[in-house]
PDB file of C-alpha atoms in Angstrom:
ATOM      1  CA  UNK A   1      -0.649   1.630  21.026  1.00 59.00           C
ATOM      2  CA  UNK A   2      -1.781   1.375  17.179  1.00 64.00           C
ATOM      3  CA  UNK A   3      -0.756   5.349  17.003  1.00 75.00           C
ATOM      4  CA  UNK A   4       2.944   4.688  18.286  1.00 83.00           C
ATOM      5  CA  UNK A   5       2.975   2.557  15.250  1.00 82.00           C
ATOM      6  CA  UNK A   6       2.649   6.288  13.134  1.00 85.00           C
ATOM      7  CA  UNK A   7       5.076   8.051  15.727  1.00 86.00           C
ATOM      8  CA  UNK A   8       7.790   5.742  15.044  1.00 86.00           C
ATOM      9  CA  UNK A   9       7.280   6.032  11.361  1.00 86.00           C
ATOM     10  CA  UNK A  10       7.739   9.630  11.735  1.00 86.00           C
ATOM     11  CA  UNK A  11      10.530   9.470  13.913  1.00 86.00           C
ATOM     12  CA  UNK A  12      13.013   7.777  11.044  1.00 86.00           C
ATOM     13  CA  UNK A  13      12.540  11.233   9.442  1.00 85.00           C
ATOM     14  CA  UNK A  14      13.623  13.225  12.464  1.00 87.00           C
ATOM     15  CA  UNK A  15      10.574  15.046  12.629  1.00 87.00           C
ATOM     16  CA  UNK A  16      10.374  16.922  16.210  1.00 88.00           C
ATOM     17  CA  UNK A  17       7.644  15.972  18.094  1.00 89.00           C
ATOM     18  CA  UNK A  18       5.656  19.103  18.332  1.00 91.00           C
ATOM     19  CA  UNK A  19       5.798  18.638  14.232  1.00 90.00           C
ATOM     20  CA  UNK A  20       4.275  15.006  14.341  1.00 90.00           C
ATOM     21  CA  UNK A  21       1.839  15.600  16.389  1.00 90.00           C
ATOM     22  CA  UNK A  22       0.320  18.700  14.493  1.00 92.00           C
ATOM     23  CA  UNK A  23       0.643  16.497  11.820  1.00 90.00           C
ATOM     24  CA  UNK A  24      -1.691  13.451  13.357  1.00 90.00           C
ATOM     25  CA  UNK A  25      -3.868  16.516  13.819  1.00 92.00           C
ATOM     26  CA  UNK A  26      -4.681  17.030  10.050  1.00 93.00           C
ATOM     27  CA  UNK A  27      -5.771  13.039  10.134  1.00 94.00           C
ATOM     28  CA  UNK A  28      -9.108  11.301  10.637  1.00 95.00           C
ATOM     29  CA  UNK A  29      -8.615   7.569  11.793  1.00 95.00           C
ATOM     30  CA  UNK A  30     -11.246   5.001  10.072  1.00 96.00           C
ATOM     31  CA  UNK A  31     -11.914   1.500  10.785  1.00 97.00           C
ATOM     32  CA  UNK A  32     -12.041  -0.448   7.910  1.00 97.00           C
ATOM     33  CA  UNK A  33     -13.531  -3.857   7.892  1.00 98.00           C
ATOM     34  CA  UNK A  34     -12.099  -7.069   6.218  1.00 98.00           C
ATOM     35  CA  UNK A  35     -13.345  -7.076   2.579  1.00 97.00           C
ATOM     36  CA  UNK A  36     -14.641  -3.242   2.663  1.00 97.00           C
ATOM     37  CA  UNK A  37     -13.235  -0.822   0.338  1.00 96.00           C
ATOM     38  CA  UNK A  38     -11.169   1.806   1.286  1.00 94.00           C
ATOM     39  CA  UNK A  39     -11.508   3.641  -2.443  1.00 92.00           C
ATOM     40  CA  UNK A  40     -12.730   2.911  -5.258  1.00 90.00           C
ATOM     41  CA  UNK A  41     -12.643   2.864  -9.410  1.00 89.00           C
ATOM     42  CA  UNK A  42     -13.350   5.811 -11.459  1.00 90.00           C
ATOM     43  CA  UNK A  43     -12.882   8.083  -8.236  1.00 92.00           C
ATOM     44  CA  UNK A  44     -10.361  11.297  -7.548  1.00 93.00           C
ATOM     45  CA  UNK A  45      -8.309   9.752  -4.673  1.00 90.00           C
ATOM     46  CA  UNK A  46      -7.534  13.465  -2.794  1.00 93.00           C
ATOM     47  CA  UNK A  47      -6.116  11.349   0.511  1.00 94.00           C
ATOM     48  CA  UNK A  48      -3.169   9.297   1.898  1.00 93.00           C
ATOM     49  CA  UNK A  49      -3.728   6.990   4.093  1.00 95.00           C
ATOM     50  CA  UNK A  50      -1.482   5.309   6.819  1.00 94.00           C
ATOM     51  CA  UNK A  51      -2.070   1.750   7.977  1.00 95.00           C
ATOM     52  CA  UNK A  52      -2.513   1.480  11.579  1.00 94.00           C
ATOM     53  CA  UNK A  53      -3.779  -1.458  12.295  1.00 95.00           C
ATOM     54  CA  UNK A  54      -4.408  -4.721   9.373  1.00 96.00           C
ATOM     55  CA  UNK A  55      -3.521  -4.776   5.809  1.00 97.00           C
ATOM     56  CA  UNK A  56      -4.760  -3.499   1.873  1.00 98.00           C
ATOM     57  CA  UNK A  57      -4.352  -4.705  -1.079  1.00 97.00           C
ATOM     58  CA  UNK A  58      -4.222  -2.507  -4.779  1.00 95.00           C
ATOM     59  CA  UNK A  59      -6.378  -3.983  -7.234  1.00 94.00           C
ATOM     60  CA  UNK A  60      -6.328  -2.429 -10.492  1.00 92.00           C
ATOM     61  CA  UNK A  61      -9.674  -2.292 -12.334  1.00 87.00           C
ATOM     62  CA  UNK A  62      -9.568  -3.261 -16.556  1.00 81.00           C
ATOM     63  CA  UNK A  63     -12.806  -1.389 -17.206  1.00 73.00           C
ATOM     64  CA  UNK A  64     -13.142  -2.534 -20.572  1.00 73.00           C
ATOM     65  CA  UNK A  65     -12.809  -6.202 -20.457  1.00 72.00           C
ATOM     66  CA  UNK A  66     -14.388  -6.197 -16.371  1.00 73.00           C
ATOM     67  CA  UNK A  67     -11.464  -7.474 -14.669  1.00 81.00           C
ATOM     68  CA  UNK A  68      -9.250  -6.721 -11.515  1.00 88.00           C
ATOM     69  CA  UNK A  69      -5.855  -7.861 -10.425  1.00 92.00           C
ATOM     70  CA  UNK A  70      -3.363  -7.272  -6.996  1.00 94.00           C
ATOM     71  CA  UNK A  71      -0.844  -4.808  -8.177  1.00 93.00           C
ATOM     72  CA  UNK A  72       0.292  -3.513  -4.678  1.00 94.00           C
ATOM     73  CA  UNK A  73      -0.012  -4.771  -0.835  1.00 96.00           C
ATOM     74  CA  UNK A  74      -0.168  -2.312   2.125  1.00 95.00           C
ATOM     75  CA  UNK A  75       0.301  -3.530   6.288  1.00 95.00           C
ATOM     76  CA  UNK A  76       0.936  -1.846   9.472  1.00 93.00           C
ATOM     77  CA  UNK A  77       4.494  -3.576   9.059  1.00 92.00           C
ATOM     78  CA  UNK A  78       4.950  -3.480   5.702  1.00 93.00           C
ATOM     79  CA  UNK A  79       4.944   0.213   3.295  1.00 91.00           C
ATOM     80  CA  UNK A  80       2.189   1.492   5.453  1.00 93.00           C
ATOM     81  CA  UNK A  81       1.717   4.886   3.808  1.00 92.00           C
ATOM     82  CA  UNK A  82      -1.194   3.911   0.668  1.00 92.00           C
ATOM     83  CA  UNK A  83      -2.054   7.212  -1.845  1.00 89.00           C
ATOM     84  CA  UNK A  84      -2.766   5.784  -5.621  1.00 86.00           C
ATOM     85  CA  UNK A  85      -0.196   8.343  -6.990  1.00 84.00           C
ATOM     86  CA  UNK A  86      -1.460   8.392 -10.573  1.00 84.00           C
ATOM     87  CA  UNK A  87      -5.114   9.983  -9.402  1.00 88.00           C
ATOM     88  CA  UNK A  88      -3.436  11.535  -6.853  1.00 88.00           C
ATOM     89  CA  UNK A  89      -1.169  13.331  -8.445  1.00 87.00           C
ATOM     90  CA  UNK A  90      -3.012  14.047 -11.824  1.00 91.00           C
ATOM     91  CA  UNK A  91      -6.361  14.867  -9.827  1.00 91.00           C
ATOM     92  CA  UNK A  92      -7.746  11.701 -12.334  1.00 93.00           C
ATOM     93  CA  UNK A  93     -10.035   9.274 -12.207  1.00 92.00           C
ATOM     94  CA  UNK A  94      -8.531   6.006 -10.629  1.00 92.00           C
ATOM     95  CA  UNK A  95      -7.891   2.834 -12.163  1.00 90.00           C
ATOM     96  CA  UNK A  96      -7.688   1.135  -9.391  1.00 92.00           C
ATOM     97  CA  UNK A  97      -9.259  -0.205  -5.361  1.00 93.00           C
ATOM     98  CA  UNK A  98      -7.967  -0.270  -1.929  1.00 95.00           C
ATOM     99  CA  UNK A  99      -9.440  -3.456  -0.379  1.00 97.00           C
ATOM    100  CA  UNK A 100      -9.025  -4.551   3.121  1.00 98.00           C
ATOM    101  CA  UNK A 101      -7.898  -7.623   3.497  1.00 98.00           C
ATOM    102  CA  UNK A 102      -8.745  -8.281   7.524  1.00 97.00           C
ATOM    103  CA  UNK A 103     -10.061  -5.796   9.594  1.00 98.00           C
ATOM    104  CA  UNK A 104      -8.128  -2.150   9.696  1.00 97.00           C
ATOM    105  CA  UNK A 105      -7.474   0.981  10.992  1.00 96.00           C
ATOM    106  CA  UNK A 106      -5.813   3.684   9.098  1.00 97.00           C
ATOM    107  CA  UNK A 107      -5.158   7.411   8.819  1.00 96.00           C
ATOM    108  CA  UNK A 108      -7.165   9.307   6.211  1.00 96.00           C
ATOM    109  CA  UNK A 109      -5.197  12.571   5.496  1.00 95.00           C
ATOM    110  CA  UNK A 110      -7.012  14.426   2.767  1.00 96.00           C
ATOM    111  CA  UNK A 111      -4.411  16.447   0.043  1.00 94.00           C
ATOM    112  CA  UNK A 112      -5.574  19.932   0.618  1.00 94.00           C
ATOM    113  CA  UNK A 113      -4.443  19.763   4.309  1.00 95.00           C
ATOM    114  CA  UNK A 114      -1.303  18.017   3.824  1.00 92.00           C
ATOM    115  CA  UNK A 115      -0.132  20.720   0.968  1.00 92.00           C
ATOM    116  CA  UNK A 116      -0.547  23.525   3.144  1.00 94.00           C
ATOM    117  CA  UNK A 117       1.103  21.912   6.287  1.00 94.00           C
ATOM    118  CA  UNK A 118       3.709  20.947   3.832  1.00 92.00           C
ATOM    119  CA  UNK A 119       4.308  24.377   2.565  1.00 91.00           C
ATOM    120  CA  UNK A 120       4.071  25.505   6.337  1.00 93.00           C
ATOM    121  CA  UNK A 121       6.601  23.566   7.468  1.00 92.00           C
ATOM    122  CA  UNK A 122       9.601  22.122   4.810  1.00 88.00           C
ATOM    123  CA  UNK A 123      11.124  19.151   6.662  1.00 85.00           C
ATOM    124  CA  UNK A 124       7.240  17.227   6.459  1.00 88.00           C
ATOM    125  CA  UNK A 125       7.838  17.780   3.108  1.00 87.00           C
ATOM    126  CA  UNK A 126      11.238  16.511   2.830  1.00 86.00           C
ATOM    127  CA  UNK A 127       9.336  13.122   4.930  1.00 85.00           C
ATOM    128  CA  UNK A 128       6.490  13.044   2.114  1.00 87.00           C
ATOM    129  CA  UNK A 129       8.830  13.201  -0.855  1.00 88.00           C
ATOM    130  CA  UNK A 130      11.177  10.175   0.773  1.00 89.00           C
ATOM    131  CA  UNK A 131       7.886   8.040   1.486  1.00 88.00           C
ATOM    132  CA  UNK A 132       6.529   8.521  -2.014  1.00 86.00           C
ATOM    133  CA  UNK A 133       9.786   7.357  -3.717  1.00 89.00           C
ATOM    134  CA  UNK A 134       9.839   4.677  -1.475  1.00 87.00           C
ATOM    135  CA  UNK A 135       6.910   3.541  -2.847  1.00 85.00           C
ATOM    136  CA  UNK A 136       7.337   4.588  -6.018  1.00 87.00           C
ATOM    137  CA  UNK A 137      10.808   2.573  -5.909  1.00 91.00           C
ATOM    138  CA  UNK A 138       8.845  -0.908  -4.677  1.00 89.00           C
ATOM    139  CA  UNK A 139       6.028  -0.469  -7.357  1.00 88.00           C
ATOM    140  CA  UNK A 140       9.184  -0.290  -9.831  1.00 91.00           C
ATOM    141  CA  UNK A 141      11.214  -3.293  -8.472  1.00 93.00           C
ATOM    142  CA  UNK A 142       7.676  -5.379  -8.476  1.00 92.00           C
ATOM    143  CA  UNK A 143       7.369  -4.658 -11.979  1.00 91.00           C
ATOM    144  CA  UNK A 144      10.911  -5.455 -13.182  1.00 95.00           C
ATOM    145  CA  UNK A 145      10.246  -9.047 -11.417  1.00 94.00           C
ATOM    146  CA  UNK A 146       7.422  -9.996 -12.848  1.00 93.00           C
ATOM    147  CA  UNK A 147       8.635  -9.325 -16.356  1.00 93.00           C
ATOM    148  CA  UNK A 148      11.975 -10.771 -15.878  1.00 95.00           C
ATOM    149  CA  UNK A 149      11.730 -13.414 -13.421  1.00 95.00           C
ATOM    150  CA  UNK A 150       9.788 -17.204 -13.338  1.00 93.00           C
ATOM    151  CA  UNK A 151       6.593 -16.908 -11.783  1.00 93.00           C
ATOM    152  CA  UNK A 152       8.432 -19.200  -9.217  1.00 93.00           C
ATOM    153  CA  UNK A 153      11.233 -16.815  -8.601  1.00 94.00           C
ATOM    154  CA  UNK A 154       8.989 -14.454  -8.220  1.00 95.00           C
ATOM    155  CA  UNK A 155       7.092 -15.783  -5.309  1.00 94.00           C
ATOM    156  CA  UNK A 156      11.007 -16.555  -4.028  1.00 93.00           C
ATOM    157  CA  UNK A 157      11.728 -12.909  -3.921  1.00 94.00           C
ATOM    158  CA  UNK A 158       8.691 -12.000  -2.056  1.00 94.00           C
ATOM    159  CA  UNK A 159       9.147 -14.486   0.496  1.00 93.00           C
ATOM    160  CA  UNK A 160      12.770 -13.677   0.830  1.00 93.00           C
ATOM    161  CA  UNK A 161      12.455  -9.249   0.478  1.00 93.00           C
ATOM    162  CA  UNK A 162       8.685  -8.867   1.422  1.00 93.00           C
ATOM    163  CA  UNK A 163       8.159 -11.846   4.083  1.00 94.00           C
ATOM    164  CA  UNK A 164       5.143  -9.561   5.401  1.00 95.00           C
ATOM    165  CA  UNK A 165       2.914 -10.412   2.422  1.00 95.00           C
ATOM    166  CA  UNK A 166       3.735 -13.704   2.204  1.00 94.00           C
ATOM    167  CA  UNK A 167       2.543 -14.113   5.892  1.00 95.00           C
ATOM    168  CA  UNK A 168      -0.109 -12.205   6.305  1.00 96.00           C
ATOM    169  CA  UNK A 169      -1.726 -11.524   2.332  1.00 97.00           C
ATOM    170  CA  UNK A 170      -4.674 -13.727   1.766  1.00 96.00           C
ATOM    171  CA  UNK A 171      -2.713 -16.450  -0.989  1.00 94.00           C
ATOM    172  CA  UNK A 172      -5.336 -15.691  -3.600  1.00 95.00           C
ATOM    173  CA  UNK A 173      -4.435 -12.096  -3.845  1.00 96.00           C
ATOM    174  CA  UNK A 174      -0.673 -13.192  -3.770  1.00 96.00           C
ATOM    175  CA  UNK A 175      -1.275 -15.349  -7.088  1.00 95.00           C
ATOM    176  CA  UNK A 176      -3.370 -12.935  -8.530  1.00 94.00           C
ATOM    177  CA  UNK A 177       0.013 -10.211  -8.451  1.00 94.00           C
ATOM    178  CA  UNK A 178       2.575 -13.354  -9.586  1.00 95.00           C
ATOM    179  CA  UNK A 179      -0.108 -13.931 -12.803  1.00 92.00           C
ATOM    180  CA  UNK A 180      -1.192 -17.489 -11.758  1.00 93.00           C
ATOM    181  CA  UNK A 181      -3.667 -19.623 -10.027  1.00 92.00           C
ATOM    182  CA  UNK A 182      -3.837 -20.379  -6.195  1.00 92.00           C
ATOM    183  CA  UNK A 183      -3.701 -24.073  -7.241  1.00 93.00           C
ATOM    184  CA  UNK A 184      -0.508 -23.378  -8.815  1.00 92.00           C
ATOM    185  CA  UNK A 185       1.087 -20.705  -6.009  1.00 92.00           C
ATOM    186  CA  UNK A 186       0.003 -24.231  -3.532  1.00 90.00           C
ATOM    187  CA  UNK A 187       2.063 -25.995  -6.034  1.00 89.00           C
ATOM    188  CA  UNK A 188       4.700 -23.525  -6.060  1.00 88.00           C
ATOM    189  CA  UNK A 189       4.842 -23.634  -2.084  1.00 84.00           C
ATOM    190  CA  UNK A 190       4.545 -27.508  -1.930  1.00 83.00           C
ATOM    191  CA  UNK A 191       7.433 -27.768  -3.732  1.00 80.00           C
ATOM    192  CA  UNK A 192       9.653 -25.349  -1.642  1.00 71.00           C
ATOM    193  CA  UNK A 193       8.490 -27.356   1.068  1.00 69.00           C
ATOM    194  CA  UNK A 194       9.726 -30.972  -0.243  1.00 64.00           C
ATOM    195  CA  UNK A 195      12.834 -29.325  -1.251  1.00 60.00           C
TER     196      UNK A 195
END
């Protein structure tokens, strides 16, 4: 069941099946428990992963002043593919985490595997490029809200575009993205509710 979730991911690229499925073949799948990390700080992040089952967060690490904070959420229902594209890309030491935030199950696809299947056959490609500007497009969009918006508005436009992570994201890591305390997201959220 949890790998029809991947197939139909797959299948709003058009990918034939014979293509998917050598593709699953390059995978590993991991269970993850809740509050285990998937990756860490200071690493070389040479994998994707796809969320099968459960959810991540994105923490990024401040290594100088010892801090982290949510920058990114990741569910089975909601942007599902998870790569940090900076180390990814760069082959460079991460700044950030991939947490689970209730028990998981994902795909681990290491880079070295994927390249070559991509250069073997084009339209995977074509499905990895889309998926990374997708995500690349949402990091963007989360960034020009929380420098333009209320921290209240902001929390209004995830419940409103990105429902998933206001359902299922643990509310501290939610107030941790916004910039503010869980006493004043409950605020936030108490209010909505009276009004």
């Amino acid at each position: 069941m949890v790998l029809q979730q991947f197939k139909n991911y797959l299948d709003r690229f058009n990918l034939p099946n014979e293509l998917q499925n050598s593709f699953f073949q390059l995978g590993k799948i991991r269970a993850i428990k809740k509050n285990e990390l998937l990756s860490y700080p200071d690493e070389v992040h040479t994998k994707a992963f796809f969320v099968l089952e459960g959810g991540f967060i994105i923490r990024y690490w401040q290594e100088k002043e010892d801090w982290e904070k949510t920058i990114n959420f990741h569910l089975d229902n909601y942007l599902p593919v998870m790569v940090d594209i900076h180390s990814y890309f760069d082959e460079s030491p991460s700044h950030s985490s991939i947490l689970a935030i209730q028990d998981s199950k994902v795909i681990e696809f290491p880079k070295s595997k994927m390249e070559t299947f991509f250069y073997q056959h084009p339209p995977t490609l074509a499905f990895f490029i889309a998926t990374m500007a997708h995500a690349i497009q949402t990091e963007h969009e989360y960034r020009i809200k929380l420098t333009t918006l209320s921290k209240e508005a902001v929390y209004n436009y995830l419940e409103l575009e990105h429902n998933p992570v206001v359902q299922r994201v643990p509310h501290k890591y939610i107030a941790e993205f916004i910039g503010i305390t869980p006493e004043w997201l409950s605020k936030i959220k108490s209010k909505r509710r009276v009004s």
